[in-house]
Structure formats: C-alpha cells, structure tokens
Tab-separated table of C-alpha atoms and ligand atoms in Angstrom:
chain	number	residue	atom	x	y	z
A	19	UNK	CA	8.565	-13.372	4.334
A	20	UNK	CA	5.555	-11.239	5.056
A	21	UNK	CA	4.647	-10.170	8.822
A	22	UNK	CA	1.480	-8.027	8.170
A	23	UNK	CA	-1.652	-7.751	5.958
A	24	UNK	CA	-4.419	-5.242	5.584
A	25	UNK	CA	-8.013	-6.411	4.949
A	26	UNK	CA	-11.278	-4.823	4.887
A	27	UNK	CA	-14.547	-6.457	5.932
A	28	UNK	CA	-16.829	-6.736	2.942
A	29	UNK	CA	-19.694	-4.011	3.039
A	30	UNK	CA	-23.413	-4.952	3.118
A	31	UNK	CA	-23.567	-3.605	-0.448
A	32	UNK	CA	-20.925	-5.918	-1.859
A	33	UNK	CA	-23.200	-7.274	-4.616
A	34	UNK	CA	-23.466	-3.717	-6.076
A	35	UNK	CA	-19.862	-3.744	-6.862
A	36	UNK	CA	-18.520	-4.167	-10.500
A	37	UNK	CA	-18.508	-7.443	-12.016
A	38	UNK	CA	-18.516	-9.069	-15.484
A	39	UNK	CA	-19.111	-12.723	-14.040
A	40	UNK	CA	-22.315	-14.114	-14.704
A	41	UNK	CA	-22.361	-16.441	-11.739
A	42	UNK	CA	-25.252	-15.003	-9.731
A	43	UNK	CA	-25.665	-12.650	-6.801
A	44	UNK	CA	-23.330	-13.346	-3.932
A	45	UNK	CA	-24.909	-14.689	-0.552
A	46	UNK	CA	-23.694	-11.998	2.029
A	47	UNK	CA	-23.440	-14.359	4.889
A	48	UNK	CA	-21.399	-16.615	2.915
A	49	UNK	CA	-19.300	-13.687	1.774
A	50	UNK	CA	-18.482	-12.871	5.380
A	51	UNK	CA	-17.935	-16.345	6.357
A	52	UNK	CA	-15.337	-16.824	3.389
A	53	UNK	CA	-13.734	-13.437	4.136
A	54	UNK	CA	-13.229	-14.452	7.823
A	55	UNK	CA	-11.838	-17.918	6.791
A	56	UNK	CA	-9.373	-16.124	4.536
A	57	UNK	CA	-8.370	-13.793	7.320
A	58	UNK	CA	-7.836	-16.949	9.504
A	59	UNK	CA	-5.689	-18.416	6.807
A	60	UNK	CA	-3.553	-15.245	6.624
A	61	UNK	CA	-3.041	-15.538	10.463
A	62	UNK	CA	-2.259	-19.310	10.069
A	63	UNK	CA	0.576	-18.095	7.744
A	64	UNK	CA	1.976	-16.132	10.575
A	65	UNK	CA	0.660	-12.483	9.565
A	66	UNK	CA	-0.652	-9.762	11.787
A	67	UNK	CA	-3.792	-8.383	10.407
A	68	UNK	CA	-4.885	-4.875	10.212
A	69	UNK	CA	-8.698	-5.245	9.738
A	70	UNK	CA	-10.463	-2.086	8.384
A	71	UNK	CA	-14.085	-1.727	8.864
A	72	UNK	CA	-16.633	-2.243	6.143
A	73	UNK	CA	-17.046	0.961	3.876
A	74	UNK	CA	-20.459	1.308	2.320
A	75	UNK	CA	-19.384	4.041	0.217
A	76	UNK	CA	-17.371	1.513	-1.847
A	77	UNK	CA	-19.011	-1.742	-2.656
A	78	UNK	CA	-15.717	-3.077	-3.965
A	79	UNK	CA	-13.683	-1.973	-1.015
A	80	UNK	CA	-12.995	-5.401	0.318
A	81	UNK	CA	-10.626	-5.884	-2.731
A	82	UNK	CA	-7.935	-3.800	-0.891
A	83	UNK	CA	-5.172	-4.990	-3.218
A	84	UNK	CA	-6.406	-2.330	-5.995
A	85	UNK	CA	-5.377	0.498	-3.892
A	86	UNK	CA	-1.775	0.125	-3.551
A	87	UNK	CA	1.704	-1.636	-4.370
A	88	UNK	CA	3.242	-2.516	-1.293
A	89	UNK	CA	6.965	-3.566	-1.750
A	90	UNK	CA	9.726	-4.525	0.651
A	91	UNK	CA	11.285	-1.108	0.099
A	92	UNK	CA	8.164	1.291	-0.096
A	93	UNK	CA	4.719	1.596	-0.757
A	94	UNK	CA	2.925	3.418	-3.895
A	95	UNK	CA	-0.636	4.352	-3.720
A	96	UNK	CA	-2.413	3.563	-6.952
A	97	UNK	CA	-5.260	5.537	-9.055
A	98	UNK	CA	-7.720	2.913	-9.802
A	99	UNK	CA	-8.940	2.563	-13.276
A	100	UNK	CA	-12.673	2.294	-12.550
A	101	UNK	CA	-14.440	5.625	-11.307
A	102	UNK	CA	-16.202	3.862	-8.463
A	103	UNK	CA	-12.984	2.746	-6.950
A	104	UNK	CA	-10.848	5.925	-7.012
A	105	UNK	CA	-12.123	7.084	-3.521
A	106	UNK	CA	-10.951	3.810	-2.041
A	107	UNK	CA	-7.360	5.096	-1.935
A	108	UNK	CA	-8.069	7.946	0.343
A	109	UNK	CA	-10.122	5.645	2.289
A	110	UNK	CA	-7.219	3.190	2.996
A	111	UNK	CA	-4.318	5.832	3.013
A	112	UNK	CA	-4.333	6.259	6.740
A	113	UNK	CA	-3.868	2.680	7.256
A	114	UNK	CA	-1.185	2.263	4.891
A	115	UNK	CA	0.697	5.479	5.980
A	116	UNK	CA	0.789	3.785	9.471
A	117	UNK	CA	3.344	1.380	8.143
A	118	UNK	CA	4.714	3.333	5.079
A	119	UNK	CA	4.586	6.922	6.271
A	120	UNK	CA	5.512	8.500	2.848
A	121	UNK	CA	3.753	6.802	-0.120
A	122	UNK	CA	3.611	8.410	-3.621
A	123	UNK	CA	0.691	8.109	-5.644
A	124	UNK	CA	-0.043	7.291	-9.179
A	125	UNK	CA	-1.510	10.731	-10.660
A	126	UNK	CA	-4.011	11.588	-13.330
A	127	UNK	CA	-4.345	10.685	-16.302
A	128	UNK	CA	-2.494	7.695	-15.094
A	129	UNK	CA	-4.447	4.742	-13.843
A	130	UNK	CA	-3.132	1.430	-12.041
A	131	UNK	CA	-5.267	-1.310	-10.335
A	132	UNK	CA	-2.986	-3.246	-7.771
A	133	UNK	CA	-4.396	-6.367	-9.396
A	134	UNK	CA	-2.335	-5.805	-12.441
A	135	UNK	CA	0.965	-5.628	-10.584
A	136	UNK	CA	2.832	-8.993	-10.021
A	137	UNK	CA	6.077	-8.802	-8.191
A	138	UNK	CA	8.501	-11.535	-8.987
A	139	UNK	CA	11.389	-10.917	-6.817
A	140	UNK	CA	13.430	-8.013	-7.898
A	141	UNK	CA	11.071	-7.482	-11.136
A	142	UNK	CA	7.639	-6.303	-11.442
A	143	UNK	CA	5.193	-7.330	-14.401
A	144	UNK	CA	2.855	-4.452	-14.895
A	145	UNK	CA	-0.418	-5.522	-16.517
A	146	UNK	CA	-1.889	-3.214	-19.353
A	147	UNK	CA	-5.609	-3.825	-18.840
A	148	UNK	CA	-8.848	-1.888	-19.120
A	149	UNK	CA	-7.959	-0.742	-15.583
A	150	UNK	CA	-4.227	-0.033	-15.837
A	151	UNK	CA	-3.348	2.456	-18.726
A	152	UNK	CA	0.185	3.090	-20.319
A	153	UNK	CA	0.480	6.447	-18.367
A	154	UNK	CA	-0.274	4.749	-15.007
A	155	UNK	CA	2.253	1.814	-15.873
A	156	UNK	CA	4.962	4.379	-16.962
A	157	UNK	CA	4.703	6.350	-13.600
A	158	UNK	CA	4.575	3.053	-11.752
A	159	UNK	CA	7.794	1.888	-13.399
A	160	UNK	CA	9.453	5.076	-12.658
A	161	UNK	CA	8.575	4.789	-9.020
A	162	UNK	CA	9.862	1.231	-9.175
A	163	UNK	CA	13.088	2.089	-10.911
A	164	UNK	CA	13.687	4.768	-8.129
A	165	UNK	CA	13.622	1.895	-5.598
A	166	UNK	CA	15.915	-0.325	-7.403
A	167	UNK	CA	13.460	-2.643	-9.284
A	168	UNK	CA	13.064	-3.451	-12.858
A	169	UNK	CA	9.902	-3.762	-14.533
A	170	UNK	CA	8.307	-4.624	-17.767
A	171	UNK	CA	4.692	-4.348	-19.153
A	172	UNK	CA	2.285	-7.178	-20.385
A	173	UNK	CA	-0.552	-6.274	-22.362
A	174	UNK	CA	-3.837	-8.283	-21.305
A	175	UNK	CA	-6.349	-6.004	-22.984
A	176	UNK	CA	-7.149	-8.758	-25.446
A	177	UNK	CA	-7.794	-11.574	-22.919
A	178	UNK	CA	-11.397	-11.030	-22.308
A	179	UNK	CA	-11.758	-13.682	-19.560
A	180	UNK	CA	-9.474	-11.688	-17.037
A	181	UNK	CA	-9.919	-8.290	-15.355
A	182	UNK	CA	-6.352	-8.016	-14.313
A	183	UNK	CA	-2.731	-9.442	-14.911
A	184	UNK	CA	-2.822	-11.302	-11.882
A	185	UNK	CA	-6.341	-12.947	-12.713
A	186	UNK	CA	-4.053	-15.068	-15.138
A	187	UNK	CA	-0.618	-15.270	-13.408
A	188	UNK	CA	0.769	-15.546	-9.895
A	189	UNK	CA	4.467	-15.530	-8.930
A	190	UNK	CA	4.918	-17.956	-6.012
A	191	UNK	CA	8.593	-17.697	-5.260
A	192	UNK	CA	11.289	-20.059	-5.760
A	193	UNK	CA	11.453	-18.669	-9.496
A	194	UNK	CA	8.149	-20.073	-10.319
A	195	UNK	CA	5.111	-18.630	-11.789
A	196	UNK	CA	1.743	-20.008	-12.133
A	197	UNK	CA	0.115	-19.119	-15.639
A	198	UNK	CA	-3.299	-19.596	-17.347
A	199	UNK	CA	-3.068	-21.281	-20.453
A	200	UNK	CA	-3.739	-18.185	-22.735
A	201	UNK	CA	-0.523	-16.547	-21.379
A	202	UNK	CA	1.846	-19.629	-21.024
A	203	UNK	CA	3.726	-18.909	-24.079
A	204	UNK	CA	4.630	-15.262	-23.226
A	205	UNK	CA	8.192	-14.613	-23.637
A	206	UNK	CA	8.151	-12.616	-20.445
A	207	UNK	CA	8.157	-15.776	-18.442
A	208	UNK	CA	11.076	-17.481	-20.099
A	209	UNK	CA	13.530	-17.201	-17.166
A	210	UNK	CA	11.070	-18.588	-14.855
A	211	UNK	CA	9.838	-22.153	-13.953
A	212	UNK	CA	6.123	-22.540	-15.132
A	213	UNK	CA	3.233	-24.121	-13.804
A	214	UNK	CA	0.541	-24.034	-16.361
A	215	UNK	CA	-3.027	-23.896	-15.403
A	216	UNK	CA	-5.393	-25.735	-17.910
A	217	UNK	CA	-8.308	-23.698	-19.493
A	218	UNK	CA	-11.013	-25.244	-17.102
A	219	UNK	CA	-8.947	-24.136	-13.968
A	220	UNK	CA	-8.313	-20.655	-15.160
A	221	UNK	CA	-9.802	-18.942	-12.103
A	222	UNK	CA	-7.142	-20.877	-9.960
A	223	UNK	CA	-4.226	-19.041	-11.688
A	224	UNK	CA	-4.945	-16.309	-9.043
A	225	UNK	CA	-3.033	-17.906	-6.021
A	226	UNK	CA	-0.999	-16.464	-3.441
A	227	UNK	CA	2.256	-17.211	-1.740
A	228	UNK	CA	2.232	-16.342	1.955
A	229	UNK	CA	5.298	-17.509	3.760
A	230	UNK	CA	5.424	-21.304	3.565
A	231	UNK	CA	2.027	-21.604	2.202
A	232	UNK	CA	0.205	-20.931	-1.168
A	233	UNK	CA	-3.346	-19.954	-0.847
A	234	UNK	CA	-5.408	-21.569	-3.862
A	235	UNK	CA	-9.062	-21.558	-4.541
A	236	UNK	CA	-11.029	-24.770	-3.765
A	237	UNK	CA	-12.464	-26.926	-6.599
A	238	UNK	CA	-9.117	-27.043	-8.738
A	239	UNK	CA	-7.626	-30.244	-8.135
A	240	UNK	CA	-4.936	-30.309	-11.007
A	241	UNK	CA	-3.359	-27.120	-10.019
A	242	UNK	CA	-3.336	-28.081	-6.259
A	243	UNK	CA	-1.593	-31.405	-7.285
A	244	UNK	CA	0.876	-29.545	-9.641
A	245	UNK	CA	1.739	-27.281	-6.616
A	246	UNK	CA	2.247	-30.225	-4.104
A	247	UNK	CA	4.331	-32.030	-6.758
A	248	UNK	CA	6.746	-29.157	-6.859
A	249	UNK	CA	7.029	-28.951	-3.161
A	250	UNK	CA	4.592	-26.150	-2.399
A	251	UNK	CA	1.997	-26.372	0.419
A	252	UNK	CA	-1.380	-25.270	-0.802
A	253	UNK	CA	-3.873	-23.828	1.569
A	254	UNK	CA	-7.428	-24.353	0.064
A	255	UNK	CA	-10.027	-21.517	0.341
A	256	UNK	CA	-13.570	-21.308	-0.864
A	257	UNK	CA	-13.765	-18.234	-3.058
A	258	UNK	CA	-16.995	-18.809	-4.690
A	259	UNK	CA	-18.752	-15.580	-3.579
A	260	UNK	CA	-15.862	-13.438	-4.411
A	261	UNK	CA	-15.391	-15.089	-7.817
A	262	UNK	CA	-19.138	-13.951	-8.471
A	263	UNK	CA	-17.503	-10.300	-8.399
A	264	UNK	CA	-14.497	-10.809	-10.359
A	265	UNK	CA	-12.357	-11.056	-7.318
A	266	UNK	CA	-9.704	-13.513	-6.514
A	267	UNK	CA	-7.647	-14.568	-3.584
A	268	UNK	CA	-4.836	-11.781	-3.938
A	269	UNK	CA	-7.367	-8.902	-4.128
A	270	UNK	CA	-8.419	-9.483	-0.742
A	271	UNK	CA	-5.347	-8.334	1.061
A	272	UNK	CA	-2.295	-6.171	0.772
A	273	UNK	CA	0.575	-8.131	2.337
A	274	UNK	CA	3.961	-6.780	3.377
B	6	LIG	C1	-13.752	-4.814	-9.582
B	6	LIG	O1	-14.266	-4.956	-10.530
B	6	LIG	O2	-12.881	-3.857	-9.151
B	6	LIG	C2	-14.056	-5.580	-8.428
B	6	LIG	N1	-15.321	-6.302	-8.457
B	6	LIG	C3	-13.049	-6.882	-8.183
B	6	LIG	C4	-11.611	-6.578	-8.042
B	6	LIG	C5	-10.851	-7.665	-8.162
B	6	LIG	N2	-9.462	-7.119	-7.623
B	6	LIG	C6	-8.390	-7.681	-7.979
B	6	LIG	O3	-8.174	-8.720	-8.807
B	6	LIG	N3	-7.267	-7.264	-7.499
C-alpha cells in the first residue's frame, strides 16, 4: 500500500519541454486541470500529497518520476539521460530527503530515468533506453541488490514508439503485468500474468496501480475492460495534454 506521493505543478513553459509526439501544443489551462484531477485521484486512492511549486527552470519538471526510484526500503536518486532534466534531481532532493534522509544517486557517466524502472514486487525491470544507459543500469542494479532486490534489464532502444520502458509496460500487482503488443513475447515476463495491450491502445500500457485502484488513461476501452474482467478497478483520467509531451500517468508522481 502507498501512503504518499510527491507531485509538482506544471510550469507555465511546460510546452517547451522535450517531446517526440506530433500531437500539437498542449493547452496550458487544460494541463493544469488534468494535473489537478490526477492529484485528486491520488488522494481518492488514500495518498497524502507533497505538492511542489512549478519550476520554470525545468519545463519537464512536472514529470517527477524520472528523478528518483522510491522503493519500500530506500530511495535512489537518478541522473536523467537528457541534459535539460539533470538539474531536476537537485530541485527535488530536499522533498525526497524529508522521507528518505539518505538517498544515494546514480553517478556520471551513468544515466537513469525513473520512467525506465518497473518495480514488480521483489524484482525490478530496468529499461535500457535512449535515456538509461548500461552504466546507469549497472549502478542501479547494485543499489537494488544492496537492498535485497533482484533486477534484470530489458532493451527498448529499438522500439521507436516509446520513450521509456514503462511507456510500454506496467506492473499492477497480483503477479500481473500490462504489456504493449511489441513486448508481449518478451521472455522476461513469462512468470507473470500478462494483459496485452493492442497496438491502437499502446499509450494505455502506461497505467499505475495505486492501492485498490488502477489509474488508466481515458479513451482506451479494451484495456479498461480487460482490467475489469480480471477484477481490477480502473480509475480513468484524461491525459491528452501530457501525452503531447511524451508523458504518461506514472511520470506525474513519485509514490511510496
Ligand atoms: C521528457 O521527454 O523527459 C518528458 N517530456 C516526458 C517524460 C515522461 N516521463 C516518464 O515517462 N517517466
């Protein structure tokens, strides 16, 4: 069970962040509205929120997930793989240290984005992407091993439609993993129950289990129905403006 989450209000220059999506410019009023609804959903799931002020120095800083890996045993600060994001770690360190006073960090030349790290119980899948490199993955695996967790890497560099590992998979508890079609045959998931996301619904593969609910992006009826059929309780959120900046549901909070 999670009890807390850290979120950051989107900055007014949100649209200047990094993106590969060709979905148009985000409407900032709608960004704020969708973010507020997202925060409300976390509270509905029983979480206390630490809400950080908007930070104009970092247009992507509302995507707090990329700055840290929070586990039940300890936190590890990342070193994001895009230059414009690196300073975000110092900007959030104080908030994380309030809950995790000693958090080691990934060191150069290693790079890790939190979006590449998928916790699945005692095991962590570490995505090798254009943001998370082998050195960073190795450092993270060593930290996790020190905490008693196992880990393995999954190379997603050839899957051009996703930014991070978790753009394509989500572990939602109960031995169940939601997986986009391109990754469904991956041996890494053979011990888990799979919910396969169809090609047209790929964006929805980034969903988030928060206590008794699963946050799911709106507009993806097949995945929503598949979750309900397995006994999960989807909480649907409009993510249109975050999708324009390559962001998904998991990116918008650090949950612990
Ligand atoms: C970026 O490119 O870094 C942001 N525009 C999107 C980050 C999304 N983060 C995530 O999936 N964890």
